[in-house]
Amino acid sequence: MASTSESSKKSQGLLHSLVSHATEVESPATKVYVYETPVRLWHWVNALCIVLLCVTGYLIAAPPPSVPGEASFSFLFGNIRLIHFAAGEVLALALLYRVIWAFIGNSHAHQIFLPPVWSIKWWGEVWHEVRWYLFLVKVPKKYVGHNPLAQLAMFGIFVLPLFVSVFTGLALNAEGEGIESLWYQAFGWVFALLGDSFTVHTIHHISMWVIIVFSMIHIYVAVREDIMSRQSLVSTMISGWRYFKDDKE
Amino acid sequence: MTSPATFYDVFRQQGISRRSFNKFCSLTAASLGLSPAFASEIAHAMETKRRTPVIWLNGLECTCCSESFIRSGHPLVSDVVLSMLSLDYSHVLMAAAGHQAEAALEETRREHAGEYILAVEGNPPLNEDGMFCIVGGRPFIEQLQEMAAGAKAVVAWGSCASNGCVQAAKPNPTQATPIHKVIKDKPIIKVPGCPPIAEVMTGVLTYMLTFDRIPPLDRLGRPKMFYGQRIHDKCYRRPHFDAGQFAEAWDDENSRKGYCLYKMGCRGPTTYNACSTVRWNDGVSFPIQSGHGCIGCSEENFWDNGPFYERLASVHTPLGVESNADKIGVATVGVIGAGIVAHAAASALQRARNPDNAAKTGAGE
């Protein structure tokens, strides 16, 4: 019984029970609309920005070999920084838009911002997922949104470092604009919180590596789960629909 | 010896003509970056104001601030010390010693309470009840707090007083503490640097004496006129930075061409100071101009953000291995990458070994 978007809306309550008793409950739905357009758009804009930011950011800390000739004929390093700042501002605005969407979107939209760390049952499911990845569990559970381990990883090594990157980045950008600028008035507090400019640079740099490590795991697990688990992943972030492979037609 | 009442009296007593006096006022206005109209305001202030007593205390420090101060060219330090202020106590410059000196300190504290400026070079170590720095037979922290209580304002000379400097670097065994953490109830003007530029020091004092107020300060309490921009913002090598032209070694071709020292660890982009504009030794040069990167001496934690000749700071990992962000990052990526490959192989193996499991999943258990 293939579901339609209206049946997916109807089964919201059912989906929650599906999340909690994934192995017991026979799902009536074979596909569910999970990621709304703004979430998907954010995901891919983010992905593009992160690639641009990591490449240019790495080059800013470790500049490419010197260009020959007169300084006035080249603006290579300036352009690398320009791309970094522009992509950073897009990333920051996209994050703002995503945070707003977390309030107005569907129930999955705020999942990565609020892992229920107070719930013992949720930690039990995290543990179940850990065992699944350690090959200790043969059959995975089904999840409409992120599985609990994914949710924890998204929050801990993606959302948090992303916020750190964005705020330290905006503060460093404010320094370039000058201490009298509006930028500095808006983000100068970061220096009061974290210390001198150089320390803020170091924190910004470390957060890049955390996001790179996250991205590697994220891409691997998404592809692996797409093949090994019971639900679709990669196509879900393109179309928004989650398919459950083992549900009978 | 009766001390002359106003600054102008001092000038006249020393045989300085009215004309020279006006020249001094114009030069001071220029060195403070003020418009020519302020020269007459400075002159008026000099003619009417009484000399402000200044107490200069030395805590845990190396005296480089005093050494820098006495080399000021605009205004000349002799003008500042002998004419502009009444320097009642200073280890380096006073003639008195021992009980006589301490008596002068006590006299200023009593007779000019609420009027004197307290200039502090160095900082108090708080560990072991302050016993790591003894001045006049007592821990420095006691002298500092006693004198700060009656001060009009406090000037924190140098990185020691402003942010702790080298003696506060990790692990800070003496618990050296910048003065704004022990003096809470007085306005503090931080003049960081190791040492600060001489003209910055005399410029700050001149501003305070002239306008009888503290200069506009930034978020961290530093005078904006000298610490409002990074060295990088006004560096004459900046075009090479934007072009992407860097010295790769101290003795390479690029270094000889005067390319940007960013790759050699120059801290200009993260350091707020006036070195690239005011420069040192009466405007002769500054570190970057002489081919050495900035070490960021006026910034907090500059000593912990080393090594000075590398772009990235050492990061102290819990394992105790000193590394930097990139080394840790690359190592982590390597480990995670290897883990992913191993996990993918194991996953494929499991799938190959249990094809029925996969089929079962596909068929819905």
Coordinates of C-alpha atoms in Angstrom, one line a residue, chain B residues 62-336:
Chain B
C62 CA 61.7 43.3 33.2
T63 CA 61.8 47.1 33.1
C64 CA 61.6 47.1 29.3
C65 CA 58.7 49.5 29.6
S66 CA 60.8 52.0 31.5
E67 CA 63.6 51.5 29.0
S68 CA 61.2 52.2 26.1
F69 CA 59.6 55.2 27.9
I70 CA 62.9 57.0 28.4
R71 CA 63.5 56.9 24.6
S72 CA 60.5 58.8 23.6
G73 CA 61.2 61.4 20.9
H74 CA 57.8 63.1 20.5
P75 CA 57.3 64.4 23.1
L76 CA 60.8 64.1 24.5
V77 CA 60.8 62.1 27.6
S78 CA 62.8 64.8 29.4
D79 CA 59.9 67.1 28.7
V80 CA 57.4 64.6 30.0
V81 CA 59.3 63.7 33.2
L82 CA 60.8 67.0 34.1
S83 CA 58.0 69.3 33.0
M84 CA 54.7 67.7 32.3
L85 CA 54.4 65.4 35.2
S86 CA 55.6 65.4 38.7
L87 CA 57.0 61.9 38.8
D88 CA 57.1 61.3 42.6
Y89 CA 58.1 57.7 42.6
S90 CA 59.8 55.6 40.0
H91 CA 62.4 52.9 40.7
V92 CA 64.2 53.6 37.5
L93 CA 64.2 57.4 37.4
M94 CA 64.1 58.7 41.0
A95 CA 67.1 59.9 42.8
A96 CA 65.9 58.9 46.2
A97 CA 66.4 55.4 47.5
G98 CA 65.4 53.3 50.5
H99 CA 63.3 54.8 53.2
Q100 CA 63.5 58.2 51.6
A101 CA 61.8 56.9 48.4
E102 CA 59.1 55.0 50.3
A103 CA 58.5 58.2 52.3
A104 CA 57.9 60.1 49.1
L105 CA 55.4 57.5 48.0
E106 CA 53.6 57.7 51.3
E107 CA 53.5 61.5 51.0
T108 CA 51.9 61.4 47.6
R109 CA 49.4 58.9 48.7
R110 CA 48.3 61.1 51.6
E111 CA 48.6 64.5 50.2
H112 CA 47.4 63.9 46.6
A113 CA 44.7 61.3 47.3
G114 CA 42.3 61.1 44.4
E115 CA 44.6 63.3 42.2
Y116 CA 47.6 61.2 41.2
I117 CA 47.8 58.8 38.3
L118 CA 49.1 55.4 39.1
A119 CA 51.3 53.9 36.4
V120 CA 52.0 50.2 36.9
E121 CA 54.7 48.4 35.1
G122 CA 54.6 44.6 35.7
N123 CA 52.0 42.7 37.6
P124 CA 51.5 41.1 41.0
P125 CA 52.1 37.4 41.5
L126 CA 49.3 36.1 43.8
N127 CA 50.6 32.7 44.6
E128 CA 52.2 32.1 48.1
D129 CA 50.6 35.3 49.3
G130 CA 52.4 37.4 46.8
M131 CA 55.9 36.4 48.1
F132 CA 57.3 36.1 44.6
C133 CA 57.6 39.9 44.2
I134 CA 58.8 41.9 47.2
V135 CA 59.0 45.7 47.0
G136 CA 60.2 47.8 50.0
G137 CA 60.0 44.7 52.2
R138 CA 56.4 43.9 51.4
P139 CA 54.6 41.8 48.7
F140 CA 54.0 44.0 45.6
I141 CA 50.3 43.2 45.7
E142 CA 50.0 45.2 49.0
Q143 CA 51.7 48.2 47.6
L144 CA 49.7 48.1 44.4
Q145 CA 46.3 47.9 46.2
E146 CA 47.3 50.6 48.7
M147 CA 48.3 53.0 45.9
A148 CA 45.4 52.1 43.6
A149 CA 42.9 53.0 46.4
G150 CA 43.8 56.7 46.1
A151 CA 44.6 57.0 42.4
K152 CA 42.5 59.0 39.9
A153 CA 43.2 56.5 37.2
V154 CA 45.5 53.6 36.6
V155 CA 47.8 53.1 33.6
A156 CA 48.8 49.5 32.9
W157 CA 52.2 49.8 31.2
G158 CA 53.1 46.9 28.9
S159 CA 51.8 43.4 28.5
C160 CA 52.7 42.4 32.0
A161 CA 50.3 44.8 33.6
S162 CA 47.7 44.5 30.8
N163 CA 47.5 40.8 30.2
G164 CA 50.2 39.0 32.2
C165 CA 52.8 38.5 29.5
V166 CA 55.5 35.9 29.8
Q167 CA 55.3 35.3 33.5
A168 CA 51.6 34.5 33.2
A169 CA 52.3 32.0 30.4
K170 CA 51.3 28.4 31.1
P171 CA 51.7 27.0 33.7
N172 CA 52.1 30.4 35.4
P173 CA 53.7 29.0 38.6
T174 CA 53.7 32.4 40.5
Q175 CA 50.1 33.1 39.4
A176 CA 51.1 36.4 37.9
T177 CA 47.9 38.3 37.4
P178 CA 47.2 41.3 35.2
I179 CA 46.2 44.3 37.2
H180 CA 42.6 44.7 36.0
K181 CA 41.9 41.4 37.8
V182 CA 43.0 42.9 41.2
I183 CA 42.0 46.5 40.8
K184 CA 38.3 46.6 40.1
D185 CA 37.2 50.1 41.1
K186 CA 39.4 52.4 39.1
P187 CA 39.5 53.2 35.4
I188 CA 42.4 51.3 33.9
I189 CA 44.1 52.3 30.6
K190 CA 45.9 49.3 29.2
V191 CA 49.0 50.1 27.1
P192 CA 50.1 46.6 26.1
G193 CA 53.3 45.7 24.3
C194 CA 56.6 44.2 25.3
P195 CA 57.5 47.0 25.6
P196 CA 54.9 49.5 24.4
I197 CA 56.2 52.0 21.8
A198 CA 57.8 55.0 23.6
E199 CA 55.6 57.6 21.8
V200 CA 52.5 55.6 22.6
M201 CA 53.4 55.7 26.3
T202 CA 54.1 59.4 26.4
G203 CA 51.2 60.1 24.0
V204 CA 48.8 58.4 26.4
L205 CA 50.1 60.4 29.3
T206 CA 50.0 63.6 27.3
Y207 CA 46.5 63.0 26.3
M208 CA 45.4 62.4 29.9
L209 CA 47.2 65.5 31.2
T210 CA 46.0 67.7 28.4
F211 CA 42.3 66.8 28.4
D212 CA 42.1 65.7 32.0
R213 CA 40.3 62.5 31.0
I214 CA 41.2 59.1 29.9
P215 CA 41.5 58.5 26.2
P216 CA 38.7 56.6 24.3
L217 CA 39.3 52.9 24.9
D218 CA 38.4 49.8 22.9
R219 CA 36.6 46.8 24.2
L220 CA 39.7 45.6 26.0
G221 CA 40.5 48.9 27.6
R222 CA 43.3 50.0 25.2
P223 CA 43.4 53.5 23.8
K224 CA 41.8 53.3 20.4
M225 CA 44.1 55.9 18.8
F226 CA 47.1 53.5 19.2
Y227 CA 45.4 50.1 19.4
G228 CA 42.4 50.6 17.1
Q229 CA 44.0 48.8 14.1
R230 CA 46.0 45.7 13.6
I231 CA 49.6 45.9 12.5
H232 CA 48.5 44.1 9.3
D233 CA 46.0 46.8 8.5
K234 CA 48.7 49.4 7.9
C235 CA 51.6 47.1 7.1
Y236 CA 53.7 48.3 4.1
R237 CA 54.1 44.7 3.1
R238 CA 50.3 44.2 2.9
P239 CA 50.2 44.4 -1.0
H240 CA 52.4 41.2 -1.1
F241 CA 50.0 39.5 1.3
D242 CA 47.0 40.3 -1.0
A243 CA 48.9 39.3 -4.1
G244 CA 50.0 36.0 -2.5
Q245 CA 53.7 36.7 -2.3
F246 CA 55.3 35.3 0.8
A247 CA 58.8 34.7 2.1
E248 CA 59.2 30.9 2.5
A249 CA 62.5 31.0 4.5
W250 CA 64.5 33.7 6.2
D251 CA 67.2 33.8 3.6
D252 CA 65.3 33.1 0.4
E253 CA 64.8 35.3 -2.6
N254 CA 61.3 36.3 -1.6
S255 CA 62.6 37.3 1.8
R256 CA 65.2 39.6 0.1
K257 CA 62.5 41.1 -2.0
G258 CA 60.6 42.1 1.1
Y259 CA 57.6 39.8 0.6
C260 CA 55.0 39.3 3.3
L261 CA 56.2 37.3 6.4
Y262 CA 52.8 35.7 7.0
K263 CA 54.1 32.2 6.2
M264 CA 57.0 32.7 8.6
G265 CA 54.5 33.1 11.4
C266 CA 54.1 36.9 11.4
R267 CA 51.4 37.8 14.0
G268 CA 50.6 41.2 12.3
P269 CA 47.1 40.0 11.3
T270 CA 46.1 39.3 14.9
T271 CA 48.0 42.1 16.7
Y272 CA 46.5 45.4 17.6
N273 CA 49.3 48.0 17.9
A274 CA 50.8 51.1 16.3
C275 CA 54.1 49.6 15.2
S276 CA 53.4 49.8 11.5
T277 CA 52.4 53.5 11.8
V278 CA 54.3 55.1 14.7
R279 CA 57.2 52.7 14.4
W280 CA 60.1 52.5 16.8
N281 CA 63.2 54.6 17.8
D282 CA 61.8 57.9 16.6
G283 CA 60.1 56.3 13.6
V284 CA 63.2 54.5 12.3
S285 CA 61.8 51.0 11.8
F286 CA 59.7 48.2 13.3
P287 CA 60.2 44.4 13.3
I288 CA 58.5 43.7 10.0
Q289 CA 60.5 46.4 8.3
S290 CA 63.7 44.9 9.5
G291 CA 62.7 41.5 8.1
H292 CA 61.4 39.8 11.2
G293 CA 57.7 38.8 11.6
C294 CA 55.7 40.4 14.4
I295 CA 55.5 38.1 17.5
G296 CA 52.2 39.7 18.7
C297 CA 53.8 41.0 22.0
S298 CA 50.9 43.3 22.7
E299 CA 48.3 40.5 22.5
E300 CA 47.0 38.4 25.3
N301 CA 48.4 34.9 25.5
F302 CA 51.1 35.8 22.9
W303 CA 53.6 33.6 24.7
D304 CA 51.2 30.6 24.7
N305 CA 50.3 31.1 21.0
G306 CA 53.8 30.1 19.8
P307 CA 56.0 29.0 18.1
F308 CA 56.6 32.5 16.8
Y309 CA 57.9 31.4 13.5
E310 CA 55.0 29.2 12.5
R311 CA 51.6 30.1 11.2
L312 CA 49.7 27.8 13.4
A313 CA 49.9 27.7 17.2
S314 CA 50.9 24.7 19.1
V315 CA 47.9 22.8 20.4
H316 CA 48.5 20.9 23.6
T317 CA 46.6 17.6 23.2
P318 CA 45.6 15.5 26.2
L319 CA 48.2 13.0 25.2
G320 CA 50.9 15.6 25.9
V321 CA 52.1 15.6 22.4
E322 CA 52.6 19.1 21.1
S323 CA 51.1 19.6 17.7
N324 CA 49.1 22.1 15.7
A325 CA 45.6 22.2 14.3
D326 CA 46.6 20.9 10.9
K327 CA 48.7 18.0 12.1
I328 CA 45.9 16.9 14.4
G329 CA 43.4 17.4 11.6
V330 CA 45.4 15.4 9.1
A331 CA 46.1 12.6 11.6
T332 CA 42.4 12.4 12.6
V333 CA 41.3 12.4 8.9
G334 CA 43.8 9.6 8.3
V335 CA 42.5 7.5 11.2
I336 CA 38.8 8.1 10.4

